[in-house]
Amino acid sequence: MFNELIARDRQVNWHPYSQMKTTTHIPILSGKGSYLFDAEGNRYIDAVSSWWVTLHGHAHPYIADKVYEQLQCLEQVIFAGFTHQPAITLSERLLELLPANQTKVFYSDNGSTAVEVALKMCIQFAHQSGKKKNKILAFKDGYHGDTFGAMSVSERGVWTAPFQDLLFEVIFIDTPNSSNLEELYTLIDQHASELACFIYEPLVQGAGGMLMHTVDALSQLMRHCRNRGVILIQDEVFVGFGRTGTLFAADQLSEQPDVMCFSKGLTGGTMPLGVTTCREEIYQAFYADEKMKAFFHGHSFTASPIACAASLASLDLLLQVETLEAIQRIVGQHTAFAEKVRTVPIIEEVRQCGTILAMDWRVGGTSYFNNMQEQLYKKFLAERILMRPLGNTVYIVPPYCISEEDLNDVYDAILKIAEQ
Ligand SMILES: *Cc1c(COP(=O)(O)O)cnc(C)c1O
């Protein structure tokens, strides 16, 4: 069956970020907790939470039950002119957990759309406030999604090259550290009057290679933007829901963002849903008697009741003492292993932020297309561990249900492969 599924898949499916000619896609039949089972009966530890989405493990029975209940009650209703309990309750619960200045929730379908919504919100906000602001500030090496707006504010590279001429103008700056802040302030001051917003991944730049910056430096940069009237869009699509060791990266920063984006772990990784939240002042600029001041954006499945139900179930699980303790246990295990792996000659730049642990394999350059990526990926698969290195960067982003033993097995595989 294994080979038959691969052959049928190859006939009809086109996979993401895959050179179809040279990649085989392993057929997975089922998942349970932190394990995935393929069509040959092999068991893999999912050390990357299936592209950073799975929070509580695969096929979680509690989320499955809640989704099934919702499916039998109301599976979908148009969210323009109508509303429903799952969306109301989810917004109430999210706002309670987010920085106090976040007061409204706008739903969409995924991380990229949550970013598109945030960008459009800020640009229309400037427009309706009578200001001409059409430039956007972003970090180098950032990643905010694959739709055109999200691509525009992300690092430009080989994969955006075909679209380069169609991407809008963005001012890219370095991530902040203790020695470059003044330089960044000067750059921001030069452009402040035309900046509609600043979009950034807080603390960890995921797809850019798990690059990390400090709480202090980011907080100071945010404060400077705030003082210059630059709206802050905090993209927590990856880091939200416990990844950094706190519920949100925002919990560690001393400045609050104006707009926030969420997806990935929002539904516990069971299905797509995107959320963009904002400050009351932004919402109020759209709140008027004139119809034309409304925010003209929406998707067919905006605020899907099923996805909202999955998110509510995921929040229930996330806020359980056992889960919060598991997160801290993972953080502690990572810290101890980081110490150990720093002594391995072939490994460098070991870095950790909460449950995210990353390290680089010593080679020239960090290109995604580096052979290293493919070799490492295959070596981990042979150890029955799903890792998906970014170039020569190997990282662990585990589901919170991973056992101490399974996480140790992942560490052992890293050491074994490093010594080969
Ligand atoms: C993955 C990601 C996105 C895009 O989310 P999709 O659901 O894949 O469209 C946006 N921002 C960040 C920080 C991400 O990691």
Coordinates of C-alpha atoms and ligand atoms in Angstrom, one line a residue:
M1 CA 0.0 0.0 0.0
F2 CA 2.9 2.3 0.8
N3 CA 4.2 2.4 -2.8
E4 CA 0.7 2.4 -4.2
L5 CA -0.2 5.6 -2.3
I6 CA 3.0 7.2 -3.3
A7 CA 2.2 6.5 -7.0
R8 CA -1.4 7.7 -6.8
D9 CA -0.3 10.8 -4.9
R10 CA 2.3 11.6 -7.6
Q11 CA -0.4 11.3 -10.3
V12 CA -2.6 14.0 -8.8
N13 CA -1.0 16.1 -6.0
W14 CA 1.3 19.0 -6.1
H15 CA 3.0 19.5 -2.7
P16 CA 4.1 22.8 -1.1
Y17 CA 7.8 23.8 -1.1
S18 CA 8.6 20.6 -3.0
Q19 CA 10.5 20.0 -6.2
M20 CA 8.1 17.3 -7.3
K21 CA 10.6 15.5 -9.5
T22 CA 13.0 14.8 -6.7
T23 CA 10.9 14.5 -3.6
T24 CA 9.0 11.5 -2.2
H25 CA 6.1 12.2 0.1
I26 CA 5.6 9.7 2.8
P27 CA 2.0 8.5 3.1
I28 CA 0.9 8.9 6.7
L29 CA -2.1 6.8 7.9
S30 CA -2.7 8.1 11.4
G31 CA -1.3 10.2 14.2
K32 CA -1.5 9.9 18.0
G33 CA 0.0 12.3 20.4
S34 CA 3.5 13.2 19.2
Y35 CA 3.6 10.2 16.8
L36 CA 2.9 9.8 13.2
F37 CA 2.4 6.4 11.6
D38 CA 3.2 5.8 8.0
A39 CA 1.6 3.2 5.6
E40 CA 4.4 0.7 6.3
G41 CA 3.7 0.9 10.0
N42 CA 6.7 3.0 10.9
R43 CA 6.4 5.4 13.8
Y44 CA 7.9 8.8 13.7
I45 CA 8.3 11.4 16.5
D46 CA 6.9 14.7 15.2
A47 CA 9.6 17.0 16.5
V48 CA 8.4 20.0 14.5
S49 CA 4.7 19.8 15.3
S50 CA 3.9 19.3 11.6
W51 CA 5.1 22.7 10.5
W52 CA 4.7 24.3 13.9
V53 CA 1.0 23.9 14.3
T54 CA 0.3 20.8 16.5
L55 CA 0.1 21.9 20.1
H56 CA -1.4 19.0 22.0
G57 CA -0.5 16.1 19.8
H58 CA -2.2 14.4 16.8
A59 CA -5.8 13.2 16.9
H60 CA -6.5 14.6 20.3
P61 CA -9.8 13.1 21.5
Y62 CA -11.0 16.2 23.4
I63 CA -10.6 18.5 20.4
A64 CA -12.2 15.8 18.2
D65 CA -15.2 15.6 20.5
K66 CA -15.7 19.3 20.6
V67 CA -15.4 19.6 16.8
Y68 CA -17.9 16.7 16.4
E69 CA -20.4 18.4 18.7
Q70 CA -20.1 21.7 16.8
L71 CA -20.5 19.9 13.5
Q72 CA -23.8 18.5 14.6
C73 CA -25.0 21.8 15.9
L74 CA -23.9 24.5 13.3
E75 CA -21.1 23.8 10.8
Q76 CA -21.1 27.1 9.0
V77 CA -23.0 30.4 8.7
I78 CA -22.1 33.5 6.8
F79 CA -20.3 35.9 9.2
A80 CA -21.5 39.1 7.5
G81 CA -25.0 39.9 9.0
F82 CA -24.8 36.9 11.3
T83 CA -22.8 35.8 14.3
H84 CA -22.5 32.7 16.4
Q85 CA -21.5 31.5 19.9
P86 CA -18.2 29.9 19.1
A87 CA -16.8 33.1 17.5
I88 CA -18.2 35.3 20.4
T89 CA -16.8 33.0 23.1
L90 CA -13.4 32.6 21.4
S91 CA -13.0 36.3 20.9
E92 CA -13.9 36.9 24.6
R93 CA -11.5 34.3 25.8
L94 CA -8.6 35.4 23.5
L95 CA -9.0 39.1 24.4
E96 CA -8.8 38.1 28.1
L97 CA -5.4 36.5 27.5
L98 CA -3.9 39.2 25.2
P99 CA -2.4 42.5 26.1
A100 CA -5.1 44.8 27.6
N101 CA -5.1 47.2 24.7
Q102 CA -6.4 44.6 22.3
T103 CA -10.2 45.0 22.0
K104 CA -11.4 43.6 18.7
V105 CA -11.0 40.4 16.8
F106 CA -11.1 39.9 13.0
Y107 CA -11.2 36.4 11.7
S108 CA -9.7 34.9 8.5
D109 CA -8.4 31.6 7.3
N110 CA -4.6 31.2 8.0
G111 CA -1.5 33.0 9.0
S112 CA -1.0 34.7 5.6
T113 CA -4.5 36.1 5.6
A114 CA -4.2 37.2 9.2
V115 CA -1.1 39.2 8.0
E116 CA -3.0 40.6 4.9
V117 CA -5.8 41.7 7.2
A118 CA -3.4 43.4 9.6
L119 CA -1.6 45.3 6.7
K120 CA -4.9 46.3 5.1
M121 CA -6.3 47.5 8.4
C122 CA -3.2 49.7 9.0
I123 CA -3.2 51.2 5.5
Q124 CA -6.9 51.9 5.5
F125 CA -6.6 53.3 9.0
A126 CA -4.0 55.8 7.8
H127 CA -6.2 56.6 4.8
Q128 CA -9.3 57.2 6.9
S129 CA -7.3 59.3 9.3
G130 CA -6.5 61.5 6.3
K131 CA -2.8 60.7 6.3
K132 CA -0.8 59.4 3.3
K133 CA 1.2 56.6 4.6
N134 CA 2.1 53.9 2.2
K135 CA 5.4 52.4 3.3
I136 CA 5.9 49.5 5.6
L137 CA 8.7 48.7 7.9
A138 CA 9.8 45.1 8.4
F139 CA 12.8 43.0 9.7
K140 CA 15.3 41.5 7.4
D141 CA 15.1 37.7 7.4
G142 CA 11.4 37.9 8.4
Y143 CA 8.6 35.6 7.2
H144 CA 5.0 36.5 7.2
G145 CA 3.4 34.2 4.7
D146 CA 3.1 33.4 1.0
T147 CA 0.3 35.6 -0.3
F148 CA 1.4 38.8 -2.1
G149 CA 1.2 41.2 0.7
A150 CA 2.7 38.8 3.2
M151 CA 5.4 38.0 0.7
S152 CA 6.2 41.7 0.2
V153 CA 6.9 42.2 3.9
S154 CA 9.0 39.0 4.1
E155 CA 12.7 38.5 3.3
R156 CA 13.2 38.6 -0.4
G157 CA 15.1 35.6 -1.7
V158 CA 15.3 32.9 -4.3
W159 CA 11.6 32.0 -3.8
T160 CA 10.3 35.5 -4.1
A161 CA 12.6 36.4 -7.1
P162 CA 10.0 35.6 -9.8
F163 CA 7.5 38.0 -8.2
Q164 CA 10.1 40.7 -7.2
D165 CA 8.7 43.4 -9.6
L166 CA 5.2 43.0 -8.2
L167 CA 6.0 43.2 -4.5
F168 CA 5.3 46.6 -2.8
E169 CA 7.9 48.8 -1.3
V170 CA 9.1 47.8 2.2
I171 CA 11.9 49.3 4.3
F172 CA 13.8 46.4 5.8
I173 CA 15.8 46.9 9.0
D174 CA 18.1 44.7 11.0
T175 CA 16.7 43.0 14.2
P176 CA 17.7 45.0 17.2
N177 CA 20.5 44.3 19.6
S178 CA 22.2 46.3 22.4
S179 CA 24.6 48.0 19.9
N180 CA 22.5 48.9 16.9
L181 CA 19.5 50.6 18.4
E182 CA 20.6 54.2 17.7
E183 CA 21.2 53.3 14.1
L184 CA 17.7 51.8 13.8
Y185 CA 16.1 54.8 15.5
T186 CA 17.7 57.1 12.9
L187 CA 16.4 55.0 10.0
I188 CA 12.9 55.0 11.5
D189 CA 12.9 58.7 12.1
Q190 CA 13.8 59.3 8.5
H191 CA 10.8 57.5 7.3
A192 CA 8.4 57.8 10.2
S193 CA 5.9 60.2 8.5
E194 CA 5.2 57.8 5.6
L195 CA 5.2 54.5 7.6
A196 CA 1.8 52.9 7.8
C197 CA 3.1 50.2 10.1
F198 CA 6.0 48.1 11.3
I199 CA 5.4 44.3 11.1
Y200 CA 7.7 41.9 13.0
E201 CA 8.0 38.4 14.4
P202 CA 8.6 39.0 18.1
L203 CA 11.7 37.2 19.7
V204 CA 12.0 34.4 17.1
Q205 CA 12.1 34.7 13.3
G206 CA 10.9 31.3 12.5
A207 CA 11.2 30.5 8.8
G208 CA 14.2 32.9 8.5
G209 CA 16.2 30.3 10.4
M210 CA 15.0 30.4 14.0
L211 CA 16.9 33.7 14.5
M212 CA 16.4 35.2 17.9
H213 CA 16.7 38.7 19.4
T214 CA 16.3 39.9 23.0
V215 CA 13.2 41.0 24.9
D216 CA 14.9 44.3 25.9
A217 CA 16.1 45.3 22.5
L218 CA 12.7 44.6 20.9
S219 CA 10.8 46.4 23.6
Q220 CA 13.0 49.5 23.1
L221 CA 12.5 49.4 19.4
M222 CA 8.7 49.1 19.8
R223 CA 8.8 52.1 22.2
H224 CA 10.6 54.2 19.7
C225 CA 8.1 53.3 17.0
R226 CA 5.2 54.1 19.3
N227 CA 6.8 57.5 20.1
R228 CA 7.0 58.2 16.4
G229 CA 3.4 57.2 15.6
V230 CA 4.3 54.0 13.8
I231 CA 1.7 51.3 14.3
L232 CA 3.1 48.0 15.5
I233 CA 1.9 44.7 14.0
Q234 CA 3.1 41.8 16.1
D235 CA 3.0 38.6 14.1
E236 CA 2.6 35.8 16.6
V237 CA 1.4 33.3 14.1
F238 CA 4.4 31.0 15.0
V239 CA 5.3 32.1 18.5
G240 CA 1.8 32.4 20.0
F241 CA 0.2 29.9 22.3
G242 CA 3.2 28.9 24.5
R243 CA 6.0 28.5 22.0
T244 CA 8.3 31.1 23.7
G245 CA 7.6 29.7 27.2
T246 CA 4.9 32.2 28.0
L247 CA 1.4 32.1 26.5
F248 CA 2.4 34.9 24.1
A249 CA 5.6 36.6 23.3
A250 CA 3.7 39.8 24.2
D251 CA 3.8 38.6 27.8
Q252 CA 7.5 39.1 28.0
L253 CA 7.7 42.5 26.3
S254 CA 7.4 45.8 28.1
E255 CA 5.5 47.5 25.2
Q256 CA 2.2 46.5 23.8
P257 CA 1.6 46.1 20.1
D258 CA -1.3 47.8 18.2
V259 CA -2.3 44.8 16.0
M260 CA -1.6 41.1 16.5
C261 CA -1.8 38.1 14.2
F262 CA -2.4 34.5 15.1
S263 CA -2.9 31.2 13.4
K264 CA -0.9 27.9 13.5
G265 CA -1.4 26.8 17.1
L266 CA -4.7 28.6 17.4
T267 CA -6.8 25.6 16.7
G268 CA -4.3 23.3 18.4
G269 CA -3.1 22.6 14.8
T270 CA -6.2 20.7 13.9
M271 CA -7.5 23.0 11.1
P272 CA -6.9 26.4 9.6
L273 CA -8.0 29.6 11.2
G274 CA -6.5 33.1 11.3
V275 CA -7.1 35.9 13.8
T276 CA -6.1 39.6 13.6
T277 CA -6.7 41.6 16.8
C278 CA -6.4 45.4 17.2
R279 CA -6.5 48.3 19.5
E280 CA -9.8 50.2 20.0
E281 CA -8.4 53.4 18.3
I282 CA -7.9 51.5 15.0
Y283 CA -11.4 49.9 15.2
Q284 CA -12.9 53.3 15.9
A285 CA -11.5 54.8 12.7
F286 CA -13.7 52.4 10.8
Y287 CA -16.8 52.9 13.0
A288 CA -18.9 55.5 11.4
D289 CA -22.3 56.2 9.7
E290 CA -20.7 56.1 6.3
K291 CA -20.8 52.6 4.8
M292 CA -17.6 53.3 2.8
K293 CA -15.6 53.5 6.1
A294 CA -16.2 49.8 6.8
F295 CA -13.3 47.4 6.5
F296 CA -13.8 45.7 3.2
H297 CA -12.2 42.3 3.7
G298 CA -13.7 38.8 4.2
H299 CA -13.4 35.2 3.3
S300 CA -16.1 32.6 2.6
F301 CA -15.2 30.8 5.8
T302 CA -14.6 33.8 8.0
A303 CA -14.9 32.6 11.7
S304 CA -15.8 29.0 10.8
P305 CA -17.8 27.7 13.8
I306 CA -15.9 24.4 13.6
A307 CA -12.5 26.1 13.6
C308 CA -13.6 28.3 16.5
A309 CA -14.8 25.2 18.4
A310 CA -11.4 23.6 17.8
S311 CA -9.7 26.7 19.1
L312 CA -11.8 26.8 22.2
A313 CA -11.0 23.2 22.9
S314 CA -7.3 23.9 22.3
L315 CA -7.4 26.8 24.7
D316 CA -9.0 24.5 27.4
L317 CA -6.1 22.1 27.0
L318 CA -3.5 24.8 26.8
L319 CA -4.6 26.4 30.1
Q320 CA -4.6 23.2 32.0
V321 CA -1.9 23.0 34.7
E322 CA -0.6 19.8 33.2
T323 CA 0.1 21.6 29.9
L324 CA 1.6 24.6 31.4
E325 CA 3.9 22.3 33.4
A326 CA 4.7 20.3 30.3
I327 CA 5.8 23.5 28.6
Q328 CA 8.1 24.4 31.4
R329 CA 9.5 20.8 31.5
I330 CA 10.3 21.1 27.8
V331 CA 12.0 24.5 28.4
G332 CA 14.1 22.9 31.1
Q333 CA 15.0 19.8 29.0
H334 CA 16.0 22.1 26.1
T335 CA 18.2 24.2 28.4
A336 CA 20.0 21.2 29.7
F337 CA 20.5 19.7 26.3
A338 CA 21.7 23.1 24.8
E339 CA 24.6 23.0 27.3
K340 CA 25.6 19.6 26.2
V341 CA 25.2 20.1 22.5
R342 CA 27.3 23.3 22.6
T343 CA 30.4 21.1 23.1
V344 CA 29.8 19.2 19.8
P345 CA 32.3 20.5 17.3
I346 CA 30.1 20.3 14.2
I347 CA 27.3 22.3 15.9
E348 CA 27.3 26.1 16.4
E349 CA 25.0 28.9 17.3
V350 CA 22.9 26.9 19.8
R351 CA 19.9 29.1 20.7
Q352 CA 16.7 28.7 22.7
C353 CA 13.6 30.6 23.2
G354 CA 11.1 28.7 25.4
T355 CA 10.1 25.5 23.7
I356 CA 12.0 26.4 20.5
L357 CA 15.6 25.0 20.4
A358 CA 17.8 25.7 17.3
M359 CA 21.4 25.1 16.2
D360 CA 23.4 25.3 13.1
W361 CA 25.4 22.6 11.4
R362 CA 28.8 24.0 10.6
V363 CA 29.1 24.6 6.8
G364 CA 29.5 27.4 4.4
G365 CA 26.3 29.5 4.1
T366 CA 22.8 29.0 5.3
S367 CA 20.9 28.7 2.0
Y368 CA 17.6 26.8 2.1
F369 CA 18.8 25.0 -1.0
N370 CA 21.9 23.8 0.6
N371 CA 22.4 20.0 0.3
M372 CA 22.8 19.9 4.0
Q373 CA 19.1 20.4 4.4
E374 CA 18.1 17.4 2.4
Q375 CA 20.8 15.2 3.9
L376 CA 19.9 16.1 7.5
Y377 CA 16.2 15.7 6.8
K378 CA 16.8 12.2 5.5
K379 CA 19.1 11.2 8.4
F380 CA 16.5 12.2 10.9
L381 CA 13.8 10.3 9.0
A382 CA 16.0 7.2 9.1
E383 CA 16.0 7.6 12.9
R384 CA 12.2 7.9 12.6
I385 CA 12.1 11.5 13.7
L386 CA 10.4 14.2 11.7
M387 CA 12.7 17.2 11.6
R388 CA 12.6 19.8 8.8
P389 CA 15.9 21.7 8.9
L390 CA 16.0 25.3 7.5
G391 CA 19.2 25.1 5.4
N392 CA 21.8 23.9 8.0
T393 CA 19.6 25.0 10.9
V394 CA 18.2 22.1 12.9
Y395 CA 15.5 23.0 15.3
I396 CA 13.0 21.3 17.6
V397 CA 9.5 22.7 18.0
P398 CA 7.7 19.8 19.8
P399 CA 4.0 19.3 20.6
Y400 CA 3.6 20.0 24.3
C401 CA 2.4 16.4 24.9
I402 CA 5.8 15.0 23.9
S403 CA 7.1 12.8 26.7
E404 CA 10.4 13.3 28.5
E405 CA 11.7 10.1 26.9
D406 CA 10.7 10.9 23.4
L407 CA 12.3 14.4 23.6
N408 CA 15.5 12.7 24.9
D409 CA 15.3 10.4 21.8
V410 CA 15.2 13.4 19.6
Y411 CA 18.3 14.8 21.4
D412 CA 20.1 11.5 21.1
A413 CA 19.4 11.4 17.3
I414 CA 20.9 14.9 17.0
L415 CA 24.1 13.8 18.8
K416 CA 24.2 10.6 16.8
I417 CA 23.9 12.4 13.5
A418 CA 26.3 15.1 14.6
E419 CA 28.9 12.4 15.2
Q420 CA 28.5 10.6 11.9
Ligands
LIG1 C1 3.7 30.4 9.1 C2 3.8 31.8 9.3 C3 2.9 32.7 8.6 C4 2.0 32.2 7.5 O1 1.0 31.4 8.0 P1 0.3 30.4 7.0 O2 -0.8 29.8 7.8 O3 1.3 29.3 6.6 O4 -0.2 31.2 5.8 C5 2.9 34.0 8.9 N1 3.7 34.5 9.9 C6 4.6 33.7 10.6 C7 5.5 34.3 11.6 C8 4.7 32.4 10.3 O5 5.5 31.6 10.9

